PDB file of C-alpha atoms in Angstrom:
ATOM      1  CA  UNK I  30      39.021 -68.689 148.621  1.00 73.00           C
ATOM      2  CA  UNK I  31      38.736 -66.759 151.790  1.00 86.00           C
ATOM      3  CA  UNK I  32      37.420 -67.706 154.982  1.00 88.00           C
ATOM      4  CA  UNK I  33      34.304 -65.393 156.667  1.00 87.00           C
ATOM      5  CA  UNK I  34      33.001 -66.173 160.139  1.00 87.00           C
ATOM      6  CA  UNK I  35      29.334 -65.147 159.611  1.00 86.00           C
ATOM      7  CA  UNK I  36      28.894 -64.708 163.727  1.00 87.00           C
ATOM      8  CA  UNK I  37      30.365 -61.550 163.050  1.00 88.00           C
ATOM      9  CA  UNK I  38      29.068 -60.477 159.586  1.00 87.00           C
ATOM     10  CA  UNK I  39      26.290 -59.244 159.112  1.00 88.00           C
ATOM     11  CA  UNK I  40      24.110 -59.404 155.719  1.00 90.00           C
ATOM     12  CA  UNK I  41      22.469 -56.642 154.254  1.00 89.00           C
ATOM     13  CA  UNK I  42      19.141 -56.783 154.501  1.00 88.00           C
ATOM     14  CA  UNK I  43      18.411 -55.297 150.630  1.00 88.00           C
ATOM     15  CA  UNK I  44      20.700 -58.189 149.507  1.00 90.00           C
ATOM     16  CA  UNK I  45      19.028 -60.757 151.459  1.00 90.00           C
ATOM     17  CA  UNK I  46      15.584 -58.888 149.948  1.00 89.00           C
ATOM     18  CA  UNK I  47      16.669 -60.156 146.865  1.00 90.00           C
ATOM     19  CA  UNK I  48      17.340 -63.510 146.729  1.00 90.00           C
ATOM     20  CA  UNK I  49      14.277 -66.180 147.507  1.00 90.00           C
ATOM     21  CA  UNK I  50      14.453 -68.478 150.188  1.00 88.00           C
ATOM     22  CA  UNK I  51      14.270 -71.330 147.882  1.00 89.00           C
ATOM     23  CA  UNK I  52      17.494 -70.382 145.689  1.00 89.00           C
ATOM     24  CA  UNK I  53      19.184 -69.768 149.381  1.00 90.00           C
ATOM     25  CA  UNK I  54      18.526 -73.484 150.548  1.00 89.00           C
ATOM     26  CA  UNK I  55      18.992 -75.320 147.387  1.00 89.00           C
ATOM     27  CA  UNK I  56      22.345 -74.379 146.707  1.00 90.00           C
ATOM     28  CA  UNK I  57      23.639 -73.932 150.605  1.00 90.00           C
ATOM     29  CA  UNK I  58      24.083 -69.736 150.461  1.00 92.00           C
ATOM     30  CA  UNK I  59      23.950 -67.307 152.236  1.00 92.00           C
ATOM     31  CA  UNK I  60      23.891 -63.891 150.448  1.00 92.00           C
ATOM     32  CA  UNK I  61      25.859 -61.018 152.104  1.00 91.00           C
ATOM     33  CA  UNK I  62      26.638 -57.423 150.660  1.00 90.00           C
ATOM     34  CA  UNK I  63      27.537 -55.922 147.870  1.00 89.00           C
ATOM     35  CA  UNK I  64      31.151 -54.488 148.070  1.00 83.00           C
ATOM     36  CA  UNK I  65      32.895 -53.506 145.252  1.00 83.00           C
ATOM     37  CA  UNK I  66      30.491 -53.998 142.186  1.00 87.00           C
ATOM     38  CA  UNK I  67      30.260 -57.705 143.440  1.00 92.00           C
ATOM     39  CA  UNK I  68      28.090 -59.252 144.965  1.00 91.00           C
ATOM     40  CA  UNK I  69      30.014 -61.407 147.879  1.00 91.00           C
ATOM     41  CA  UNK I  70      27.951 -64.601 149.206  1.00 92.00           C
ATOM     42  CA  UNK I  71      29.221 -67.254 151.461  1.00 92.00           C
ATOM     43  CA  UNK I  72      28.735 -70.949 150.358  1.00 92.00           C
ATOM     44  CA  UNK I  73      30.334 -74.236 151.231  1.00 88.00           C
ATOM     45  CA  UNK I  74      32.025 -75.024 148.237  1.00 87.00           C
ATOM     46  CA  UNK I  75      32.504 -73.544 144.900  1.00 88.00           C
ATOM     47  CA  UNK I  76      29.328 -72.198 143.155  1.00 88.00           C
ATOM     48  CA  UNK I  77      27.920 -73.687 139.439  1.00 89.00           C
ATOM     49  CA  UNK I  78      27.785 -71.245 136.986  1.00 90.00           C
ATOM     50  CA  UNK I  79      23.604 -71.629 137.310  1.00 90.00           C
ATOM     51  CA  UNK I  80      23.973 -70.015 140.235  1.00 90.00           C
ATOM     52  CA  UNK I  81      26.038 -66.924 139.085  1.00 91.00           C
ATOM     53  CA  UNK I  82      23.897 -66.271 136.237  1.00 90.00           C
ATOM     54  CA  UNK I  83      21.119 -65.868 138.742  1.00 90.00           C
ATOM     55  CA  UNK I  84      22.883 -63.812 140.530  1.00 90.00           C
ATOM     56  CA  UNK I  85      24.365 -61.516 137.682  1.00 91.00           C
ATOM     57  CA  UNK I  86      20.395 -61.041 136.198  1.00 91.00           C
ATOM     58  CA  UNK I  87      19.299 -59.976 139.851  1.00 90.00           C
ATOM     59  CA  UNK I  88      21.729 -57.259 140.615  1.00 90.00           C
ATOM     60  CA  UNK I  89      23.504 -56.858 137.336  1.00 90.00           C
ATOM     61  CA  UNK I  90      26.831 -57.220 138.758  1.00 90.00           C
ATOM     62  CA  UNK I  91      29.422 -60.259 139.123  1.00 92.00           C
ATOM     63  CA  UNK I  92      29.114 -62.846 142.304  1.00 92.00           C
ATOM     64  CA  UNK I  93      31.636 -63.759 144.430  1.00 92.00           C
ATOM     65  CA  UNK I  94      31.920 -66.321 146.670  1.00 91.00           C
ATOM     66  CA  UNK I  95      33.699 -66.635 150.036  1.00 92.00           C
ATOM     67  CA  UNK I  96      33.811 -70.023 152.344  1.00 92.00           C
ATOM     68  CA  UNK I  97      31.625 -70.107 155.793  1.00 91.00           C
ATOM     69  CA  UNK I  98      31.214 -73.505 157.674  1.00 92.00           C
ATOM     70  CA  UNK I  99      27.663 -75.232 156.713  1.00 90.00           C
ATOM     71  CA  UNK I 100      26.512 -74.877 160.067  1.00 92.00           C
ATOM     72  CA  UNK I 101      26.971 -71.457 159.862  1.00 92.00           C
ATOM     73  CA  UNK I 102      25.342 -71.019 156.855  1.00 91.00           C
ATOM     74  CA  UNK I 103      22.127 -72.945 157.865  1.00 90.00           C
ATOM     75  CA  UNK I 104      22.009 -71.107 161.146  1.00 91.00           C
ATOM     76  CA  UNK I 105      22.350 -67.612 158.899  1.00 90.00           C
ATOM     77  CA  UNK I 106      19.839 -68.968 156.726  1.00 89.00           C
ATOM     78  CA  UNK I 107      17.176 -70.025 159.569  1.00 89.00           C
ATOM     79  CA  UNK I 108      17.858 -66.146 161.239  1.00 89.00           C
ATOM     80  CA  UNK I 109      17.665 -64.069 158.083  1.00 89.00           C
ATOM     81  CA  UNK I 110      15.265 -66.158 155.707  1.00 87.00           C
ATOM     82  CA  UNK I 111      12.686 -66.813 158.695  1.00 81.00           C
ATOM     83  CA  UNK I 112       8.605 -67.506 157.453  1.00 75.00           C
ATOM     84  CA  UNK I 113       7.816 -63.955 157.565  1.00 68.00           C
ATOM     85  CA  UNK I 114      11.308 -62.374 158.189  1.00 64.00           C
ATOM     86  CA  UNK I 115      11.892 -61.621 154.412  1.00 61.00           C
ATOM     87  CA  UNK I 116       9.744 -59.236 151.773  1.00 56.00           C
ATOM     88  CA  UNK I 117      10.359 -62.333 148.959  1.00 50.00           C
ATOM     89  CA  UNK I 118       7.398 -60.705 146.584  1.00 45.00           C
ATOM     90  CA  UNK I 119      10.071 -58.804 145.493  1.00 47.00           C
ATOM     91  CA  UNK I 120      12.668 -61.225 144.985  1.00 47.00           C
ATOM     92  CA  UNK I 121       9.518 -63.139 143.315  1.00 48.00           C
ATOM     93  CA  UNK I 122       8.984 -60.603 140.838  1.00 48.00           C
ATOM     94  CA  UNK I 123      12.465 -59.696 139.831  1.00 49.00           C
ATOM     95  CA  UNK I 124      12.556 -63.376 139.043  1.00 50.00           C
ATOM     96  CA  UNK I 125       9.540 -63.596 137.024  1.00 48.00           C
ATOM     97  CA  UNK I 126       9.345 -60.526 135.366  1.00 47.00           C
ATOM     98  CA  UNK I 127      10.616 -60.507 131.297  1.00 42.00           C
ATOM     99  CA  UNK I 128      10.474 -56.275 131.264  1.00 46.00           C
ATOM    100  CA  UNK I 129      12.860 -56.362 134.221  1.00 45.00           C
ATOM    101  CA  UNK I 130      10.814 -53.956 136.217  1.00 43.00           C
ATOM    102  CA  UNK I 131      10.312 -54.536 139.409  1.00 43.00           C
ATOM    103  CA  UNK I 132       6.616 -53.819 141.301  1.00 42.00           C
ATOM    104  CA  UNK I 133       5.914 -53.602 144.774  1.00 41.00           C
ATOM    105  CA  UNK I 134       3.690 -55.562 146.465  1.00 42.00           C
ATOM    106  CA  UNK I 135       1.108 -53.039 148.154  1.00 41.00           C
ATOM    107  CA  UNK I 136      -0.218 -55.350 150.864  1.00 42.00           C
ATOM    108  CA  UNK I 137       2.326 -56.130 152.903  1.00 41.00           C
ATOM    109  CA  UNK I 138       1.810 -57.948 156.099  1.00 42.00           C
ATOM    110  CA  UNK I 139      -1.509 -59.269 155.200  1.00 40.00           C
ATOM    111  CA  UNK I 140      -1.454 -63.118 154.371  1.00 42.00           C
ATOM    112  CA  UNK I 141      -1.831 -62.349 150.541  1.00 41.00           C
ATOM    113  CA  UNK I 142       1.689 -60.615 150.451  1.00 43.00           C
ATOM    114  CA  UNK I 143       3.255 -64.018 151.101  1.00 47.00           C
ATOM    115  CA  UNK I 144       1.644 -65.086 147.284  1.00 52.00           C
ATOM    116  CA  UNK I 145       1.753 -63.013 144.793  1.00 63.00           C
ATOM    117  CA  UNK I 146      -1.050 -62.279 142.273  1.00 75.00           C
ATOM    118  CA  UNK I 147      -0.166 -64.398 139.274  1.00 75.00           C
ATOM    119  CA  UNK I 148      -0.075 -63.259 135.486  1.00 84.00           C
ATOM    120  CA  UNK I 149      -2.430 -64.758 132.746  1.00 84.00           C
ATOM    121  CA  UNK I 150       0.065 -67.101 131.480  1.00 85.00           C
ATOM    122  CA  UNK I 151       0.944 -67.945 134.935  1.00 85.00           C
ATOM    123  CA  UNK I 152      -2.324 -68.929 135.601  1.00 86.00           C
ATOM    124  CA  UNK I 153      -2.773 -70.759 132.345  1.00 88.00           C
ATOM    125  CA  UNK I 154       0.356 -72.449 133.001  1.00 89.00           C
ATOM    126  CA  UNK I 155      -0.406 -73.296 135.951  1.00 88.00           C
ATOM    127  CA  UNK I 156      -3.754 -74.832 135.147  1.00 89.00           C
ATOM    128  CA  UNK I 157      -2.350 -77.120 132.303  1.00 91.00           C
ATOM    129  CA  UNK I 158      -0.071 -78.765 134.849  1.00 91.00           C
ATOM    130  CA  UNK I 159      -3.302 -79.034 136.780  1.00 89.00           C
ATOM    131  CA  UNK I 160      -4.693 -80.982 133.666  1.00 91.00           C
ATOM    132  CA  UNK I 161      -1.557 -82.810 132.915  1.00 92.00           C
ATOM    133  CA  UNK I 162      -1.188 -84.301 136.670  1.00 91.00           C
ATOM    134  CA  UNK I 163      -5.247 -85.184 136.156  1.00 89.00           C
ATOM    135  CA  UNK I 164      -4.718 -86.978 132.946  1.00 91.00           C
ATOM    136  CA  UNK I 165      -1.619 -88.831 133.869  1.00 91.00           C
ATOM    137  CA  UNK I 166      -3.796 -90.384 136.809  1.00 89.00           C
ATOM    138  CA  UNK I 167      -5.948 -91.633 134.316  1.00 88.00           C
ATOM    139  CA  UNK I 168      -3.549 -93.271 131.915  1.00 90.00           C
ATOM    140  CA  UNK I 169      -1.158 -94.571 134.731  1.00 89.00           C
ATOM    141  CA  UNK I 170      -4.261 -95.958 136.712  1.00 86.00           C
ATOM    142  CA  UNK I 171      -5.337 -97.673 133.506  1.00 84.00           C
ATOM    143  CA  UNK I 172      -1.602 -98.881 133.173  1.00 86.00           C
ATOM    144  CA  UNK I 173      -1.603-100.338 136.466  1.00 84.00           C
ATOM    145  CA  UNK I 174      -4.922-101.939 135.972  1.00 80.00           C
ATOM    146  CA  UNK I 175      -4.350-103.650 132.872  1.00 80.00           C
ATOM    147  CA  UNK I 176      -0.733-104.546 133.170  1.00 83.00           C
ATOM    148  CA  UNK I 177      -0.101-105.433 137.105  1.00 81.00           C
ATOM    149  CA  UNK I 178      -3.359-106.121 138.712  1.00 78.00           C
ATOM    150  CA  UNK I 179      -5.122-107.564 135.991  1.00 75.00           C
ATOM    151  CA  UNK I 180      -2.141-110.247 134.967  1.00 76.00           C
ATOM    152  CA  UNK I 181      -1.235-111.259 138.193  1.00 77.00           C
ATOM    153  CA  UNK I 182      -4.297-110.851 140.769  1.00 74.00           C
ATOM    154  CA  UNK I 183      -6.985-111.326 139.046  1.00 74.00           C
ATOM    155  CA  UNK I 184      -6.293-112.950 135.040  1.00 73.00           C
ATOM    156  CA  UNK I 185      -9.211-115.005 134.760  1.00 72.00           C
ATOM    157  CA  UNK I 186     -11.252-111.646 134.282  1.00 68.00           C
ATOM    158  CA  UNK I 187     -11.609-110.632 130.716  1.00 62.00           C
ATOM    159  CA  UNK I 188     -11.828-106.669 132.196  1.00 61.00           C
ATOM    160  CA  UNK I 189     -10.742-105.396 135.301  1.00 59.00           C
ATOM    161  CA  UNK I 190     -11.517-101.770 136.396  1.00 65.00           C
ATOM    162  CA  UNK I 191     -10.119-101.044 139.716  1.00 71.00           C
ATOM    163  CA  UNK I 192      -7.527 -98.848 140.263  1.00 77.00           C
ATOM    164  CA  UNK I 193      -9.042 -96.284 137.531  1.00 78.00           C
ATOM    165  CA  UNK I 194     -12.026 -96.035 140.339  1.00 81.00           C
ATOM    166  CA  UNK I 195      -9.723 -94.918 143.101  1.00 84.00           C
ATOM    167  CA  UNK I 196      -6.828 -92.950 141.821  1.00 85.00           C
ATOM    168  CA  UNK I 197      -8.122 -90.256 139.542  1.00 87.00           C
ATOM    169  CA  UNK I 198     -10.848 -88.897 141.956  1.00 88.00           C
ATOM    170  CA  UNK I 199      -8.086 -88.967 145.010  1.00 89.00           C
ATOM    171  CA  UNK I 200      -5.806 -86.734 142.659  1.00 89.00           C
ATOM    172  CA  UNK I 201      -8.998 -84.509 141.362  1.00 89.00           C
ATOM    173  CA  UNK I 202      -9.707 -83.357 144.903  1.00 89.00           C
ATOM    174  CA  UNK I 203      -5.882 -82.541 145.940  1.00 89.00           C
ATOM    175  CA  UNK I 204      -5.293 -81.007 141.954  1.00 88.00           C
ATOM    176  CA  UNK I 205      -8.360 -78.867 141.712  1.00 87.00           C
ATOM    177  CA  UNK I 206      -8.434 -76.200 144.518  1.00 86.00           C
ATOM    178  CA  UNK I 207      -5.036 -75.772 143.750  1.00 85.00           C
ATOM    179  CA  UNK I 208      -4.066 -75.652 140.225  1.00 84.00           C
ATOM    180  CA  UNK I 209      -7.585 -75.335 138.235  1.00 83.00           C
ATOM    181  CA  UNK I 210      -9.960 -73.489 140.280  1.00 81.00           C
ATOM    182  CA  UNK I 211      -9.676 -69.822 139.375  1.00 75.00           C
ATOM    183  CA  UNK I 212      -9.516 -67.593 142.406  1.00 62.00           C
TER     184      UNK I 212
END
């Protein structure tokens, strides 16, 4: 694979557009341009194929990959994926769009542009994890309770509720404003 020095390359900023900031960090990337009906991006080591398939449904071409040192690829990724230096609604949308088409987010700058309005199923999705994380508190407080504490603190007691007290409303008030209140 060849070498880049990314001190002297510059990314394109409509590439960059593109991909999120998450897909950047997890896999160590730094997108760069697209030169010859491929898109080139410099990594560390050899991408998965996870990651080209990504790459071949954003842009509809073929990646390619090219070897940078890590530390230049987290400095790259601190100066072009910034908090606020990158549009990512519509790397957001490309993502999560089944038509393909992409929209543009009309509010940019304003704190809203940094979340995106959700779909229905989004939200309904997104409110039965909500529900699952609340119910799961339940049972696994009611695990705990009957299983660790009751056993081996406190067996003489034909019914011990304790953790089931504590746990579930502690998880209601960090689950609810952000997964089941509607907005």
């Amino acid at each position: 694979r060849p070498f880049i020095d990314l001190e002297t390359t510059y990314p394109d900023d409509r590439v960059l557009d593109q991909v999120p900031r998450k897909l950047v960090k997890r896999h160590g990337i730094l997108p760069l341009f697209i030169d010859d009906d491929v898109v080139l991006i410099a990594a560390t080591d050899e991408p998965d194929h996870e990651l080209e398939d990504e790459f071949r449904l954003r842009f509809g071409k073929p990646m390619r990959a090219v070897i940078a040192t890590p530390l230049q690829i987290n400095q790259g990724i601190a100066k072009y994926y910034a908090p606020g230096a990158r549009d990512e609604a519509a790397a957001v949308e490309v993502s999560s769009s089944s038509g393909g088409k992409k929209k543009k987010n009309s509010n940019t700058g304003s704190a809203s542009a940094n979340a995106p309005e959700l779909t229905e199923k989004q939200k309904q999705e997104k409110k039965m994890v909500g529900l699952i994380i609340l119910l799961w508190s339940f049972i696994g407080s009611a695990l705990i309770d009957q299983f660790v504490i009751k056993p081996y603190l406190f067996p003489r007691w034909s019914f011990f509720v304790g953790v089931i007290f504590i746990i579930p409303p502690i998880v209601f008030s960090m689950v609810y404003p952000k997964y089941l209140k509607d907005k």
